[in-house]
Short mmCIF file of C-alpha atoms and ligand atoms in Angstrom, two decimals:
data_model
loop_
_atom_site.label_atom_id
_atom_site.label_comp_id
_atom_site.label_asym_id
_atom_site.label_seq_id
_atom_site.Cartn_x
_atom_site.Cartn_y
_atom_site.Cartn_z
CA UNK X 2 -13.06 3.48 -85.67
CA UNK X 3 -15.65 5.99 -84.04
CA UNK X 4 -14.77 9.32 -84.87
CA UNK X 5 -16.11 12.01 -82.68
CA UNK X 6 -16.30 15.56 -83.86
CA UNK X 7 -15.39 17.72 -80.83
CA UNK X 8 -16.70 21.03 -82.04
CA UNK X 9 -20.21 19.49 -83.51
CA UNK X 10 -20.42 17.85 -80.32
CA UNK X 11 -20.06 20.67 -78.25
CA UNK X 12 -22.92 22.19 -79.81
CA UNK X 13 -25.18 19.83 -79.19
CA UNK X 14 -27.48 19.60 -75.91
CA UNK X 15 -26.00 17.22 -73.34
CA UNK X 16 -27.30 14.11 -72.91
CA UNK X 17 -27.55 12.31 -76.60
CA UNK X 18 -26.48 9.25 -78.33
CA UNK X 19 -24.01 9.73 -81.09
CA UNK X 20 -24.20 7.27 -84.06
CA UNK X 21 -21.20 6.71 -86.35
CA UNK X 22 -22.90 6.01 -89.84
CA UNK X 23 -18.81 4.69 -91.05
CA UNK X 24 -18.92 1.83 -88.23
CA UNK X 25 -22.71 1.10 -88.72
CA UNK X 26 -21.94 0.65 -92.77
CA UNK X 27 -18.16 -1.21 -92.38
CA UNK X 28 -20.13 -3.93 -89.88
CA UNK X 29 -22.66 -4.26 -92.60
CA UNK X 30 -21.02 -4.62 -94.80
CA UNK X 31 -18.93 -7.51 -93.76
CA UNK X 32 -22.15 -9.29 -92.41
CA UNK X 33 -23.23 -9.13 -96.33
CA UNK X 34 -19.73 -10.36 -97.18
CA UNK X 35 -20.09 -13.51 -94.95
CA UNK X 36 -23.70 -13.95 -96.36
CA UNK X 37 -22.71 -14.09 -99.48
CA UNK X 38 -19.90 -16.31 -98.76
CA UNK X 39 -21.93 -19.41 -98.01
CA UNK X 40 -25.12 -20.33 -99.53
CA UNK X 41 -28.70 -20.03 -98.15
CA UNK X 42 -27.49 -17.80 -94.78
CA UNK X 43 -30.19 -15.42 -94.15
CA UNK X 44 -29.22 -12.57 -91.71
CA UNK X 45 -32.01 -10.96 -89.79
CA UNK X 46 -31.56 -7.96 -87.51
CA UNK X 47 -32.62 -8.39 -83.95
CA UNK X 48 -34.80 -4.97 -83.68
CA UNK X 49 -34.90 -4.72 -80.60
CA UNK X 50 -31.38 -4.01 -79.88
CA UNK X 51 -32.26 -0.80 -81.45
CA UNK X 52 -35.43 0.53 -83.54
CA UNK X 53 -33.68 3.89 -84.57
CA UNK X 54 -35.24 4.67 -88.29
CA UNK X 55 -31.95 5.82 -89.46
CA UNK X 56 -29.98 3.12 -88.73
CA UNK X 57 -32.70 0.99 -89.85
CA UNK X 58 -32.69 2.63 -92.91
CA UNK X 59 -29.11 1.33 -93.20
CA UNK X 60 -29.70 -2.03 -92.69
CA UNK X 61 -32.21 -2.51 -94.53
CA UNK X 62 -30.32 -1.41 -97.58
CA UNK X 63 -28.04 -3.58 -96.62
CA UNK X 64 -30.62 -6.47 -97.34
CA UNK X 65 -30.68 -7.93 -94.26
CA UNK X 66 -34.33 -9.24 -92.85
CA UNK X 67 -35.77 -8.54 -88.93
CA UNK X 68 -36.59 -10.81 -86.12
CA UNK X 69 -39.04 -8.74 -83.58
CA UNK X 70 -40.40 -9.76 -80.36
CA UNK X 71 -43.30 -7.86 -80.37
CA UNK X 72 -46.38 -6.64 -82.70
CA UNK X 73 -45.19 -3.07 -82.28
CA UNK X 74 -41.57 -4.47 -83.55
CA UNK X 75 -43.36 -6.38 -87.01
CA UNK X 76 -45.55 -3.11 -87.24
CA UNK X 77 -41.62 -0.81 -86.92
CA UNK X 78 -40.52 -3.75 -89.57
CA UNK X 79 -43.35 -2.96 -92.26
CA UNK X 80 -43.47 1.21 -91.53
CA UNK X 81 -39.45 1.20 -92.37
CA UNK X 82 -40.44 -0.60 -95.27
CA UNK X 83 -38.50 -4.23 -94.61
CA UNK X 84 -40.00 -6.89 -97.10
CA UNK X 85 -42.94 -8.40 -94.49
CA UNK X 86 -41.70 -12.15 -96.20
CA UNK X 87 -38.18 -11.71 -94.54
CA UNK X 88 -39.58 -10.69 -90.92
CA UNK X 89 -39.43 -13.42 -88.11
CA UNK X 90 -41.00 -13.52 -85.03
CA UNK X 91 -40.24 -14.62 -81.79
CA UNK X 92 -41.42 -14.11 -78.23
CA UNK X 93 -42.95 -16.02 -74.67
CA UNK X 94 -45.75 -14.07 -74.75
CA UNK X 95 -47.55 -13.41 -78.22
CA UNK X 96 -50.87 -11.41 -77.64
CA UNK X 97 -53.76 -12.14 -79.67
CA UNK X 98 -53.71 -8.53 -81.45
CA UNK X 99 -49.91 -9.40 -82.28
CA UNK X 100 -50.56 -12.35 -84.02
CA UNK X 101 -53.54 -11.19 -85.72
CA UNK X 102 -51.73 -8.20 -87.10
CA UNK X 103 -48.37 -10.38 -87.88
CA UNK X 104 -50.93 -12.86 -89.79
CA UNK X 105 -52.67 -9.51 -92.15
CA UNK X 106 -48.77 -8.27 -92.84
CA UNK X 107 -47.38 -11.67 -94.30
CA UNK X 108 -44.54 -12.17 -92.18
CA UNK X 109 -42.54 -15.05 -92.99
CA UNK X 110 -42.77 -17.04 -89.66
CA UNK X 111 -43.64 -17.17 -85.97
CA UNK X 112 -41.03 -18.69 -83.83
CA UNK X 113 -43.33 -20.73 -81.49
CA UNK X 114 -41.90 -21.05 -78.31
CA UNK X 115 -44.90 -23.48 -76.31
CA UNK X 116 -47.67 -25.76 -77.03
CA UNK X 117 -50.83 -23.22 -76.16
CA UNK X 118 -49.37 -20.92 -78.23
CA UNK X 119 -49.13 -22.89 -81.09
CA UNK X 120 -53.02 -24.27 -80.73
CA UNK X 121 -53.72 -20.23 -80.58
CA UNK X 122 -51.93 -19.36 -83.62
CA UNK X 123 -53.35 -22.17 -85.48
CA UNK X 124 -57.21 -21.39 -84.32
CA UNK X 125 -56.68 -17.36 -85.16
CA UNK X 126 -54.98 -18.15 -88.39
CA UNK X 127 -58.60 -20.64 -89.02
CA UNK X 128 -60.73 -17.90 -88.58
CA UNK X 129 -58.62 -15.89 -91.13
CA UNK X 130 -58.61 -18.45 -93.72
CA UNK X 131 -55.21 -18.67 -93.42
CA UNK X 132 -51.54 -20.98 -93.03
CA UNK X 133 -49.72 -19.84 -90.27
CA UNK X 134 -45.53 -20.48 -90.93
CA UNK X 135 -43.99 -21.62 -87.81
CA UNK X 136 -40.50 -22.61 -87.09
CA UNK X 137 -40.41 -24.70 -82.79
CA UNK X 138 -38.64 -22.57 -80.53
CA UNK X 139 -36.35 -25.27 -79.35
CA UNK X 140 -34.34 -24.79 -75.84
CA UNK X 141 -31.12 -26.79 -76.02
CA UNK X 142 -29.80 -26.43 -72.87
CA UNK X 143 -26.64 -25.41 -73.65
CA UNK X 144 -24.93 -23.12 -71.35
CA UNK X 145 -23.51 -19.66 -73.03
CA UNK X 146 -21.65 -18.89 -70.11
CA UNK X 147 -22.57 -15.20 -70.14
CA UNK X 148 -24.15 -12.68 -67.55
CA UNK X 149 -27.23 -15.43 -66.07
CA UNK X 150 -29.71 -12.14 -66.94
CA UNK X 151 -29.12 -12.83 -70.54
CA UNK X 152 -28.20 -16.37 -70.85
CA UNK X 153 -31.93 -18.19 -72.58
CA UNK X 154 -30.74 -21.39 -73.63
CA UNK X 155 -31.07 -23.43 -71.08
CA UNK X 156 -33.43 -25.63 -69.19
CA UNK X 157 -34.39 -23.55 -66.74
CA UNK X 158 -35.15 -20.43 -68.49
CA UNK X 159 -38.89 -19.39 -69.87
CA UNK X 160 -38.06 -19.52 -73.43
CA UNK X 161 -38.74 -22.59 -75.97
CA UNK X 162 -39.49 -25.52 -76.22
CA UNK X 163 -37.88 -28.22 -74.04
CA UNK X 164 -36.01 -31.09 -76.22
CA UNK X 165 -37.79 -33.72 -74.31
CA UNK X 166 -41.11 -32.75 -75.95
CA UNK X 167 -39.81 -32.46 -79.06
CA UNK X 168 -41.28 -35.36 -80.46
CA UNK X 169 -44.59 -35.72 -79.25
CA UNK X 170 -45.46 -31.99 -80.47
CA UNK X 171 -44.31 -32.65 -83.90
CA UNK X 172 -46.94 -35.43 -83.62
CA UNK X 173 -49.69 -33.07 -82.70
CA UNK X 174 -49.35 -31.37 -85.93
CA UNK X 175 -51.53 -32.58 -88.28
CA UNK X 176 -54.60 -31.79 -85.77
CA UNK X 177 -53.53 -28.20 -86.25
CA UNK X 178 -54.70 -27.77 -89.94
CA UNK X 179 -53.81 -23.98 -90.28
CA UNK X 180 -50.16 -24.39 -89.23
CA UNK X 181 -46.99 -25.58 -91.80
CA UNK X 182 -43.89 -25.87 -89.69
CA UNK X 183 -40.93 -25.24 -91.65
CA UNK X 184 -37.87 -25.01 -89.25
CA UNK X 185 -36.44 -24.89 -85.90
CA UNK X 186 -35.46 -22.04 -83.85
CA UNK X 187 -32.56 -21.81 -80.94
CA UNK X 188 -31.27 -19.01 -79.62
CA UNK X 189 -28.67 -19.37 -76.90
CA UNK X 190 -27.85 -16.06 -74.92
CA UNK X 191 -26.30 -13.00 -76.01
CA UNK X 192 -22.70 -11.41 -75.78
CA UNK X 193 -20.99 -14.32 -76.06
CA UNK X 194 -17.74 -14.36 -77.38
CA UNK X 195 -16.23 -17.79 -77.73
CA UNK X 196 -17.43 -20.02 -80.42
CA UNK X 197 -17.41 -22.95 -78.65
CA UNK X 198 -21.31 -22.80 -77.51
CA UNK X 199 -21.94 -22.30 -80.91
CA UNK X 200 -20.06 -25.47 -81.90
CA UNK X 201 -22.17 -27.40 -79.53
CA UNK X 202 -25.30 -25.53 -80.74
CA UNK X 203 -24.53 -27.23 -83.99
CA UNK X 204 -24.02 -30.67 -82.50
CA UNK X 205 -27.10 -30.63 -81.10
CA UNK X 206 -29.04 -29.50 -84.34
CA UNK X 207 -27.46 -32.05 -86.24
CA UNK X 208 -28.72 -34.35 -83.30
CA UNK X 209 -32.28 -33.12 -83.84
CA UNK X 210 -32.28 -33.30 -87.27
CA UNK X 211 -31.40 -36.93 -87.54
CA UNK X 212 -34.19 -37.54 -84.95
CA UNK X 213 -36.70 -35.59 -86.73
CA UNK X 214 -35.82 -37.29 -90.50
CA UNK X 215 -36.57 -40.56 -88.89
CA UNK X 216 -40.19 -39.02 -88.62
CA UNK X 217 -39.87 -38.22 -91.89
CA UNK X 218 -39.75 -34.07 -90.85
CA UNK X 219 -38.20 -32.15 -93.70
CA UNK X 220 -36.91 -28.54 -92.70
CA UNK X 221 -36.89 -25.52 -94.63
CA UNK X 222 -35.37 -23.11 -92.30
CA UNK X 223 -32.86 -23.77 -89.02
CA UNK X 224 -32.63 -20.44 -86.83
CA UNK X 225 -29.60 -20.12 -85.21
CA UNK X 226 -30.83 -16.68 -83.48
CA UNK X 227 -28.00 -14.44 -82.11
CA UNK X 228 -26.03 -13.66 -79.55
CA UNK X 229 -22.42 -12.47 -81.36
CA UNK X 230 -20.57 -10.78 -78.57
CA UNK X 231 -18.59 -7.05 -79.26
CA UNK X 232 -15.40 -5.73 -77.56
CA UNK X 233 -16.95 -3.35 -75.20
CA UNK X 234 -13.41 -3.30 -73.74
CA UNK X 235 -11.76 -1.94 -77.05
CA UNK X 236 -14.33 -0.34 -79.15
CA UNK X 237 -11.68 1.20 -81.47
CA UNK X 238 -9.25 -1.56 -81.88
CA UNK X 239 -12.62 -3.80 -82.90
CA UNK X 240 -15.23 -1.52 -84.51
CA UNK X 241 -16.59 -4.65 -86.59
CA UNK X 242 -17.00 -7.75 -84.49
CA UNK X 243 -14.91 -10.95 -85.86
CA UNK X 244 -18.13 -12.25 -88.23
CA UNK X 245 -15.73 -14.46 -90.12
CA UNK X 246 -15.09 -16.71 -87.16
CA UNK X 247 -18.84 -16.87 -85.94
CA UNK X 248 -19.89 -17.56 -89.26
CA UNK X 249 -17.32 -20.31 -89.94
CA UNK X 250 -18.30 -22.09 -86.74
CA UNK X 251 -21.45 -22.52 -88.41
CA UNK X 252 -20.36 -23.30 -92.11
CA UNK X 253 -18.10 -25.96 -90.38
CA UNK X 254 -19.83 -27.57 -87.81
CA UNK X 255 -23.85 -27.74 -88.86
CA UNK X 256 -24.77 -29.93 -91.52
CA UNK X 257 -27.38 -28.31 -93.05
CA UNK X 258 -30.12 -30.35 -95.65
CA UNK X 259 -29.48 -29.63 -99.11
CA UNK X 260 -31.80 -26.75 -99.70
CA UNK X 261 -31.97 -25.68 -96.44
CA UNK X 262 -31.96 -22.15 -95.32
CA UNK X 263 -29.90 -20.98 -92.30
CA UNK X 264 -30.75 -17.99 -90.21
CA UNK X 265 -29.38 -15.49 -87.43
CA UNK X 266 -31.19 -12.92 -85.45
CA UNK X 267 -28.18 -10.35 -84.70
CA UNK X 268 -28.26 -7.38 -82.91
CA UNK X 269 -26.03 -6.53 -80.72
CA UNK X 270 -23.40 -7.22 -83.31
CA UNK X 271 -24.83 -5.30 -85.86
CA UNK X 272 -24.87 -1.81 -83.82
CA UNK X 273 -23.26 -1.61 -80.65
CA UNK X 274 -20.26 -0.34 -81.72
CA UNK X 275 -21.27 2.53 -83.99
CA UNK X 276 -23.43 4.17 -80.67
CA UNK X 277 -22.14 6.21 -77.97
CA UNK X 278 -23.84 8.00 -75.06
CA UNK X 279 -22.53 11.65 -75.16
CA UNK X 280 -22.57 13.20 -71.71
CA UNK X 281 -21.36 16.68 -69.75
CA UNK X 282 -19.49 16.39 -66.56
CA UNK X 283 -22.23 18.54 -64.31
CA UNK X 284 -19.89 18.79 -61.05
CA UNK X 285 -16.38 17.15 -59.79
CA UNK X 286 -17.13 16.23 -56.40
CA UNK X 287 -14.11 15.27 -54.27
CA UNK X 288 -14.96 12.29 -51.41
CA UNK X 289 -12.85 11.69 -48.74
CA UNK X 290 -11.76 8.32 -50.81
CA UNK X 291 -12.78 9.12 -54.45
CA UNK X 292 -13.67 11.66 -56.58
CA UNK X 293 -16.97 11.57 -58.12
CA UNK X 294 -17.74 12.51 -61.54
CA UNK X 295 -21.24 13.72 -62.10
CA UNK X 296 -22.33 13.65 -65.49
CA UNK X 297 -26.03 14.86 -66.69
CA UNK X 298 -26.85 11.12 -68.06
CA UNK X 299 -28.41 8.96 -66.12
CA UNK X 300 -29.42 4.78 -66.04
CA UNK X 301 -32.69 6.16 -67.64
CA UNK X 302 -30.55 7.23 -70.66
CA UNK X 303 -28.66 3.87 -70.88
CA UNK X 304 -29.36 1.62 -68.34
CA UNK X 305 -27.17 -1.80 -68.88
CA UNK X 306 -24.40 -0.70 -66.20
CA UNK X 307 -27.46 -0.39 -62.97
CA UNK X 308 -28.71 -3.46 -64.73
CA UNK X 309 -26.51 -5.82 -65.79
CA UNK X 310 -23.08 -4.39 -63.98
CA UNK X 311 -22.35 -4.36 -67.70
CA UNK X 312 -18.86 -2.61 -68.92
CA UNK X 313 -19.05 0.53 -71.01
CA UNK X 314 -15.80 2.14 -72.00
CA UNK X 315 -15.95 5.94 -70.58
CA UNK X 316 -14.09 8.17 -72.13
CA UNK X 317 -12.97 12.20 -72.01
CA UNK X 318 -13.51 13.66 -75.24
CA UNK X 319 -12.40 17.17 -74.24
CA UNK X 320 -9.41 16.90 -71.64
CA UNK X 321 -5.82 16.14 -72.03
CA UNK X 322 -4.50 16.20 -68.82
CA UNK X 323 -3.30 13.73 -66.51
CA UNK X 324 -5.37 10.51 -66.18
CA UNK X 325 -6.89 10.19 -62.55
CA UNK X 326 -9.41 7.80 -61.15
CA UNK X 327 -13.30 8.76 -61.06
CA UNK X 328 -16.83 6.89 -60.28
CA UNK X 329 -19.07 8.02 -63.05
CA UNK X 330 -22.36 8.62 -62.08
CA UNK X 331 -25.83 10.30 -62.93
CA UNK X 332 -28.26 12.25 -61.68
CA UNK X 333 -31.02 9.55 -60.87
CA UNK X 334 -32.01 9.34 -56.99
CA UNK X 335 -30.54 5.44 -57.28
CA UNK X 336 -27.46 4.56 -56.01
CA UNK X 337 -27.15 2.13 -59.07
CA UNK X 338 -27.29 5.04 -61.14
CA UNK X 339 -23.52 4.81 -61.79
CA UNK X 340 -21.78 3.87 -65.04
CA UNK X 341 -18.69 2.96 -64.03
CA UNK X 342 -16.11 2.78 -60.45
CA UNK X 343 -12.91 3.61 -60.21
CA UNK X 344 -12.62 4.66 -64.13
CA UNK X 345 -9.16 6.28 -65.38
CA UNK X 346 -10.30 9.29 -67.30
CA UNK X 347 -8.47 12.45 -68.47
CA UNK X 348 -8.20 14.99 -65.35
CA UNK X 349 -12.25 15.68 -65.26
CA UNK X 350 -13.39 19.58 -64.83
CA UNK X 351 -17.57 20.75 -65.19
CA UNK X 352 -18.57 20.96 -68.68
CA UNK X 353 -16.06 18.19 -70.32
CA UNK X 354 -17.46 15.81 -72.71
CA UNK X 355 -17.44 12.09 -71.94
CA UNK X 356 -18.73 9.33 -74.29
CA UNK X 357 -20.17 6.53 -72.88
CA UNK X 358 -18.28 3.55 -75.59
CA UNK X 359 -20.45 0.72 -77.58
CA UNK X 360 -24.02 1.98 -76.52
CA UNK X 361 -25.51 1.26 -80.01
CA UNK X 362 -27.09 -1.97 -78.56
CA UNK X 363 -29.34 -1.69 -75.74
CA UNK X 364 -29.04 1.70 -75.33
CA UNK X 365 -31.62 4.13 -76.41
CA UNK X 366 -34.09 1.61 -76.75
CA UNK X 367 -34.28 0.72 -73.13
CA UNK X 368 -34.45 4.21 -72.44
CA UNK X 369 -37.11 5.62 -69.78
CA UNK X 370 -38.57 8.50 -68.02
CA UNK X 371 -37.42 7.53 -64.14
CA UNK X 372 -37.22 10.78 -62.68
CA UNK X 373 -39.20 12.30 -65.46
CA UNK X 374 -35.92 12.79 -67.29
CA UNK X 375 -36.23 13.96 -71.11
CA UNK X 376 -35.64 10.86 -73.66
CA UNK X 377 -31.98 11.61 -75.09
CA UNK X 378 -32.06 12.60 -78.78
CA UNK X 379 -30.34 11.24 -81.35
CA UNK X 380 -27.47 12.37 -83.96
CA UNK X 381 -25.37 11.12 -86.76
CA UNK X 382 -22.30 11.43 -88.29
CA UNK X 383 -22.96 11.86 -92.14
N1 LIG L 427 -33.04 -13.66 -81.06
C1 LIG L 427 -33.71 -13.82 -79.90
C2 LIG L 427 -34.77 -14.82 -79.83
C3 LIG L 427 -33.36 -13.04 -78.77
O1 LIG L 427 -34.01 -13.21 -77.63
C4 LIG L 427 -32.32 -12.08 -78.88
C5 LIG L 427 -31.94 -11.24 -77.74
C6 LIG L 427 -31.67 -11.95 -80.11
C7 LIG L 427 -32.05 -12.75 -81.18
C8 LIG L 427 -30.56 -10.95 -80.34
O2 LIG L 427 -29.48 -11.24 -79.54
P1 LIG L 427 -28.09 -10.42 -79.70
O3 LIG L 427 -27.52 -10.76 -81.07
O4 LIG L 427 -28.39 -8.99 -79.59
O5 LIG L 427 -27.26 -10.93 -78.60
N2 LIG L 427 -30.70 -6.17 -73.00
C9 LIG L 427 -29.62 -7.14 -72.91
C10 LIG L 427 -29.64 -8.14 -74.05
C11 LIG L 427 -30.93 -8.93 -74.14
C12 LIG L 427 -30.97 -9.86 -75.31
C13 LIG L 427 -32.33 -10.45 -75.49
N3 LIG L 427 -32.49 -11.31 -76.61
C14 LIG L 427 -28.31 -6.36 -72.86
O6 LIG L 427 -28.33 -5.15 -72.86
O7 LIG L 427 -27.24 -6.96 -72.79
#
């Protein structure tokens, strides 16, 4: 459970995100638990939920791999010093530069997510002299029933590979000399919170798999991606998300090869809960039908509420009086700069300190200048 020292706090200038090392280190280290548990799961963190070097520092001791989206993600990988054969990557949109620099650092495997970027990574891997790894991008179409902005499995979204293709791009492969596929990819959507797209994420692997061993395909790797949901609702009462249950699904429903590896890109998971946006009430502003608390963090500081309408607990770290409702909102000339409507908080005066709840994901690292507003710095509990 997040501890937040009041007094430390206080000192520190208003608006930063607040990292408990505890929570970070009790979810890793019943991700590692689960690992262990069943054989050949590889966990990779999902970097871009959060690139902080400190927490990466963390999980990285904690053994775990990375799955980046970018070249400037593999490039954060290598620089924090994660082994370059346990990095992944994935992405629409793969630049030439990205690839070429992903090639030179030995990463373990692109997660090839269409057909022209396949014939590009095989033609710059030629004129390296080298074998590209690739795992196919696959889009199940399964439905994750979560917010539509972060649902990606499913037919109509950008990402992957559609099933229907499946078969005649595994048949291009031996024109593309430079390339050794060894897996499949999926990733489904993120925050979810029910197993049950999961289970069906495994029925249709297993599906694929039978279809593709008819071809006579044999599989290293199946990527499972990510997507375990948190409690933003109760971020004390669940700290650690419920791995045992997510991994289970898995162990339970996917029959995996023998030999075969099985992966996860998690991120959210892994550090939402140990991150909280600390923030000073600026003004109490009473409206003729609500009272407006105006805090000195904005949607550039964390911006999934004017985004997503996504939930963040908000809390009153320094008052103990009466509870009494409050919109919380920032300073940014948008309307949707406002983090939460009709919130019960702890009677509200200028200068309290309120923690914006499970901001570890997402958070800092979709951070931005709007308004020319300073980037929030960052601090950690020992
Ligand atoms: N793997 C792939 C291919 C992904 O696209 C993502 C997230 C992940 C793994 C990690 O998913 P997670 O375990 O974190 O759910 N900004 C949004 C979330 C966007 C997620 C994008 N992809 C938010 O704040 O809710």
């Amino acid at each position: 459970m997040t501890k937040f020292p009041i007094e430390k706090l206080k000192a520190i200038q208003t608006p930063f995100y607040w990292y408990d090392m505890d929570v970070l280190r009790a979810t890793l280290l019943k991700i590692s638990e689960n690992e262990q548990k069943y054989s050949g799961y590889k966990v990779h963190y999902a970097v871009k939920a959060n690139a902080n070097t400190v927490l990466l520092e963390e999980i990285r001791k904690a053994g775990l791999g990375v799955d980046c989206v970018s070249g400037n993600e593999v490039r954060c990988a290598v620089e924090n010093g994660f082994d370059p054969a346990k990095v992944v990557f994935a992405g629409v949109g793969k630049s030439d530069w990205e690839i070429e620099y992903a090639l030179e650092a030995g990463i373990s495997c692109f997660n090839v997510e269409s057909v022209p970027e396949m014939q590009v990574i095989n033609e710059i891997a030629a004129s390296k002299g080298k074998k590209a790894c690739i795992a196919l991008r696959v889009n199940p179409n399964i439905d994750a029933h979560t917010h539509h902005y972060i649902t990606t499995g499913l037919e109509e979204n950008k990402f992957g590979i559609g099933m229907w293709e499946l078969d005649s791009v595994i048949d291009s492969l031996p024109s593309l000399a430079n390339l050794e596929l060894i897996g499949l990819h999926f990733h489904i959507g993120s925050q979810i919170l029910d197993t049950d797209p999961f289970q069906e994420l495994c029925n249709r692997i297993n599906g694929l798999q039978d279809q593709l061993e008819k071809k006579n395909v044999q599989l290293k790797t199946i990527n499972v991606g990510g997507g375990w949901g948190i409690d933003y609702e109760d971020p004390d009462g669940n700290p650690v998300p419920d791995f045992d249950s997510y991994f289970a699904t898995f162990n339970k429903y996917l029959s995996l090869r023998p030999g075969q590896e099985l992966h996860f890109e998690l991120g959210r998971s892994v550090v939402a809960q140990c991150g909280s946006l600390i923030t000073k009430v600026l003004y109490v502003k009473e409206g003729q039908k609500k009272k407006f608390a105006i805090v000195d963090a904005g949607m550039n500081d964390l911006i999934r509420p004017a985004l997503y309408e996504a939930y963040h607990k908000i809390e009153n770290l320094t008052s103990d009086k009466p509870a009494e409702k409050y919109d919380v909102v920032g300073p940014v000339c948008e309307s949707s700069d406002c983090f939460g409507k009709d919130r019960e908080l702890a009677g509200t005066s200028r200068g309290d300190l309120i923690a914006m709840r499970s901001a570890g994901a997402y958070g800092e690292i979709m951070a931005m200048r709007y308004n020319l507003r300073d980037i929030a710095k960052s601090y950690y509990s020992e």
